mmCIF file of C-alpha atoms in Angstrom:
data_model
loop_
_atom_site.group_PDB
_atom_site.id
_atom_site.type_symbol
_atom_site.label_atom_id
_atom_site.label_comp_id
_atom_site.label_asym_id
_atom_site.label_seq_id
_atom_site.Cartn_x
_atom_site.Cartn_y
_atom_site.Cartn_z
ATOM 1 C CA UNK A 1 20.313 0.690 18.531
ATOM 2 C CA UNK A 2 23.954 -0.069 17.453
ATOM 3 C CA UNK A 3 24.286 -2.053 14.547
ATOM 4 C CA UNK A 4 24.156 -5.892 15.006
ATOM 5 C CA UNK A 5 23.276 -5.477 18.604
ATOM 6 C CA UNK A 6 19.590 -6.989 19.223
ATOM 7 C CA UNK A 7 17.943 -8.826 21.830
ATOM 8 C CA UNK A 8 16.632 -11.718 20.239
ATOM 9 C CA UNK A 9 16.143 -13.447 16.671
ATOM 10 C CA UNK A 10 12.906 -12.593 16.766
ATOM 11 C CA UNK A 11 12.184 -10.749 12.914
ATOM 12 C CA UNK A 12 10.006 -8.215 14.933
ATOM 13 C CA UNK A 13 12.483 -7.746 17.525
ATOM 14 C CA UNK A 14 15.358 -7.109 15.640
ATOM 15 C CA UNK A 15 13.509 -4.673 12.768
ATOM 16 C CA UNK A 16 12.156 -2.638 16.002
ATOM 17 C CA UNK A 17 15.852 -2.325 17.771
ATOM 18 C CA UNK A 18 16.522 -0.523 14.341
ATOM 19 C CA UNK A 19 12.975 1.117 13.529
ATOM 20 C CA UNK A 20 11.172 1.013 16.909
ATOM 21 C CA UNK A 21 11.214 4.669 18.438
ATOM 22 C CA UNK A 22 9.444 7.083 17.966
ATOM 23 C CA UNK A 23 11.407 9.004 15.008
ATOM 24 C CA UNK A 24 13.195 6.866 12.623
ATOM 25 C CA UNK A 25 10.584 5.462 10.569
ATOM 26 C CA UNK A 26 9.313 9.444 10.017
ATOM 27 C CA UNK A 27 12.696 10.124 8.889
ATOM 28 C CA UNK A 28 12.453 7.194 6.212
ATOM 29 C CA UNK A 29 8.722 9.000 5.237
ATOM 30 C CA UNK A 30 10.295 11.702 4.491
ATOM 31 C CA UNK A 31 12.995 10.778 2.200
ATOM 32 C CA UNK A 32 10.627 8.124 0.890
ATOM 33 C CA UNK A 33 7.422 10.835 0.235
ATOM 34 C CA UNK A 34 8.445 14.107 1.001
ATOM 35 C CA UNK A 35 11.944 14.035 -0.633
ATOM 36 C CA UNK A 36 13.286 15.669 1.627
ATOM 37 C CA UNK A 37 17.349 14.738 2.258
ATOM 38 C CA UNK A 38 19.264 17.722 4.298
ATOM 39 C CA UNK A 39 19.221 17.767 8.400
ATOM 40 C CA UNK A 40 17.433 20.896 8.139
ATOM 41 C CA UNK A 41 14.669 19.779 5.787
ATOM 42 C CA UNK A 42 14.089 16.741 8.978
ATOM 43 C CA UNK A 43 13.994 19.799 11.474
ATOM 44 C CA UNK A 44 10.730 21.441 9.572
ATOM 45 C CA UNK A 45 8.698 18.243 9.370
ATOM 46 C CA UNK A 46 5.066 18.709 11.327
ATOM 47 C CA UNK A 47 6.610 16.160 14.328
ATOM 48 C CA UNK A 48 8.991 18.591 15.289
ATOM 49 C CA UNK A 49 11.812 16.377 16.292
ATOM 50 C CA UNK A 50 14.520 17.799 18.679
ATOM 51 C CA UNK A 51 18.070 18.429 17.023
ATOM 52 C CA UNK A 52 19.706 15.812 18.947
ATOM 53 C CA UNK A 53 17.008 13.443 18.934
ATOM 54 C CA UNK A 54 17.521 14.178 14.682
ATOM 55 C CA UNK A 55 20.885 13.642 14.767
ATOM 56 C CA UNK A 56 21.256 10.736 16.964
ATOM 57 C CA UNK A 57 18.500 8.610 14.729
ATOM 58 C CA UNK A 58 20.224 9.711 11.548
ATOM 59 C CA UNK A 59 23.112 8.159 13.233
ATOM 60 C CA UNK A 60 22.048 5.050 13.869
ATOM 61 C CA UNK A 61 20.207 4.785 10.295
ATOM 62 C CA UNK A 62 23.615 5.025 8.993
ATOM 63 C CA UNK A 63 25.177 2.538 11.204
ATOM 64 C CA UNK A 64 22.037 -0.264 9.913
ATOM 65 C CA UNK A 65 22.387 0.860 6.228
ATOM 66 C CA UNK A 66 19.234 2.232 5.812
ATOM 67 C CA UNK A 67 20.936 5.514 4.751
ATOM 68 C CA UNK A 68 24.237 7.197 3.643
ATOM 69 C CA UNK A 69 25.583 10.212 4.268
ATOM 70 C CA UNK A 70 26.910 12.635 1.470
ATOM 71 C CA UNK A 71 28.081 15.472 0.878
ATOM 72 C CA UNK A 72 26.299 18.137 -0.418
ATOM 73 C CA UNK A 73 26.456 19.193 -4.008
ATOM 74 C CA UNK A 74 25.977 22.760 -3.572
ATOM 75 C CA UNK A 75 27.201 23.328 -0.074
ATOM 76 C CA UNK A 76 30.291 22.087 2.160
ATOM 77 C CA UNK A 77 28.747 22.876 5.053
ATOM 78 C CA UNK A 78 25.573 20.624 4.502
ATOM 79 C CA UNK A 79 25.293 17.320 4.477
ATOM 80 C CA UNK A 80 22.552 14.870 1.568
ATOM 81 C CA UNK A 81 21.245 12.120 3.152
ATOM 82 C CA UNK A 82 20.058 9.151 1.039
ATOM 83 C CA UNK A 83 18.317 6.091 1.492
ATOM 84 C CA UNK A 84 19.604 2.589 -0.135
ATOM 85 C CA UNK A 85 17.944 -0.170 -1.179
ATOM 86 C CA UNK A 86 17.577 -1.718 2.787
ATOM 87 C CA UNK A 87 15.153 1.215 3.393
ATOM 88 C CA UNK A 88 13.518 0.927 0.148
ATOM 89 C CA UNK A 89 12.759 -2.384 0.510
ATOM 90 C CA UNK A 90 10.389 -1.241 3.583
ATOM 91 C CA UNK A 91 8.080 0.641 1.356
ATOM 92 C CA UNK A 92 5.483 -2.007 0.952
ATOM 93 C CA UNK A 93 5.558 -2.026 4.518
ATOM 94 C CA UNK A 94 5.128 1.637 5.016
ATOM 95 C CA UNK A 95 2.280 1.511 2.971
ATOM 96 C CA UNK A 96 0.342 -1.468 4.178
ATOM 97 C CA UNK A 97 0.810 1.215 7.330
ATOM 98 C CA UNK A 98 -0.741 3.803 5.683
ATOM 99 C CA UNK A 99 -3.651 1.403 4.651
ATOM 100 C CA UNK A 100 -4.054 0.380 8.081
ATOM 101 C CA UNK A 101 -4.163 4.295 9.471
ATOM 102 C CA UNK A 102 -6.738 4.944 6.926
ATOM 103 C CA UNK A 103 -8.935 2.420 8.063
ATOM 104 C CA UNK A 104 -8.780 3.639 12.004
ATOM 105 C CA UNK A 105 -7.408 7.742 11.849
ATOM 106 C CA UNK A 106 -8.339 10.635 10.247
ATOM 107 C CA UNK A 107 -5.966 11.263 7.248
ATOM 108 C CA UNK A 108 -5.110 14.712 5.641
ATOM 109 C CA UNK A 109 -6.746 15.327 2.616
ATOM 110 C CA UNK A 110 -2.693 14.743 0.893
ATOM 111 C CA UNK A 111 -2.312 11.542 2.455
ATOM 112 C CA UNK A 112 -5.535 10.416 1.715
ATOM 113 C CA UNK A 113 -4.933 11.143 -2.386
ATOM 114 C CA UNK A 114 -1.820 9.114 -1.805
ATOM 115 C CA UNK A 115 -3.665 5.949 0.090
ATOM 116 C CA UNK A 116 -6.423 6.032 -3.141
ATOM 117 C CA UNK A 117 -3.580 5.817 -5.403
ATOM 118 C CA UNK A 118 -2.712 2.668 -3.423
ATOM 119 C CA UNK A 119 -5.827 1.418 -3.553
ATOM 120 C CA UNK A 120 -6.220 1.881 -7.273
ATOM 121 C CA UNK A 121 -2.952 -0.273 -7.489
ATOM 122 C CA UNK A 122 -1.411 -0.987 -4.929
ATOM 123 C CA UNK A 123 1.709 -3.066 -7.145
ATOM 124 C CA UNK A 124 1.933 -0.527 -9.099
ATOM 125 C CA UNK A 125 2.196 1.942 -6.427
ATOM 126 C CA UNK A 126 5.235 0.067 -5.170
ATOM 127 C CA UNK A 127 6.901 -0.475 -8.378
ATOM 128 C CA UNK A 128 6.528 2.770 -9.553
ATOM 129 C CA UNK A 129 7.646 4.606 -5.804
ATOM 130 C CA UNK A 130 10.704 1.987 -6.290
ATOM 131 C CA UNK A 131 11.704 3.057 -9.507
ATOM 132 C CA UNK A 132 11.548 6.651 -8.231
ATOM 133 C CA UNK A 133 13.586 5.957 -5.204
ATOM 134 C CA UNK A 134 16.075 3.490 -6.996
ATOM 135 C CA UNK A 135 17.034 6.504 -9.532
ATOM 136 C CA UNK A 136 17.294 8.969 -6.345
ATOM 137 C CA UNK A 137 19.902 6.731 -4.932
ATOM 138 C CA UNK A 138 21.677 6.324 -7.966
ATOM 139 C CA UNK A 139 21.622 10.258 -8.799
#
């Protein structure tokens, strides 16, 4: 949904006219876990989202600041997408997410070495994903 356009000041509401289809929150897993940052790196995650599906929800994570768009280092013709510190600041909800699916889905055996982590500690977890993503964004 288009920046600043919502349909009521409900807090759930208005973080679901931003995050509340099917692919935008994936995208944000990816850059947050997978590190992945270049339109075609999005097209080869498991989901298999459709190019202009991808490229309309990259769109609109611009337009709500959850990402930027720059260019590439090593290639004019691609593009680097980042996150900033809007997205980042969902992680701890992202992984009280995870925490949830573990309790109710079957998680692969990767996932599941990332939710014991959490459970180890889950603060430090989230600090030290933060500090990782913090120093990606300022790269």
């Amino acid at each position: 949904m288009e920046k600043n356009k919502k349909r009521s000041n409900c807090p759930i509401s208005c973080t679901l006219d931003i995050l509340g289809d099917k692919w935008s929150l994936l995208i944000v897993r990816d850059m947050m876990f997978r590190q992945k940052s270049t339109y075609g790196e999005f097209l080869k995650s498991d989901e298999k989202i459709a190019t202009n599906i991808l490229a309309a929800r990259l769109q609109s994570l611009e337009e709500n600041e959850l990402i930027e768009k720059l260019q590439h280092p090593e290639s004019k013709a691609k593009v680097l997408y980042k996150l900033t510190q809007k997205a980042i600041d969902l992680l701890p909800i992202i992984v009280e997410i995870h925490l949830w699916a573990d309790k109710y889905f079957d998680i692969p055996a990767d996932i599941k070495a990332m939710i014991g982590d959490v459970q180890k500690g889950k603060e430090e977890f989230i600090k030290a994903t933060t500090q990782r993503l913090k120093k990606e964004i300022t790269a």
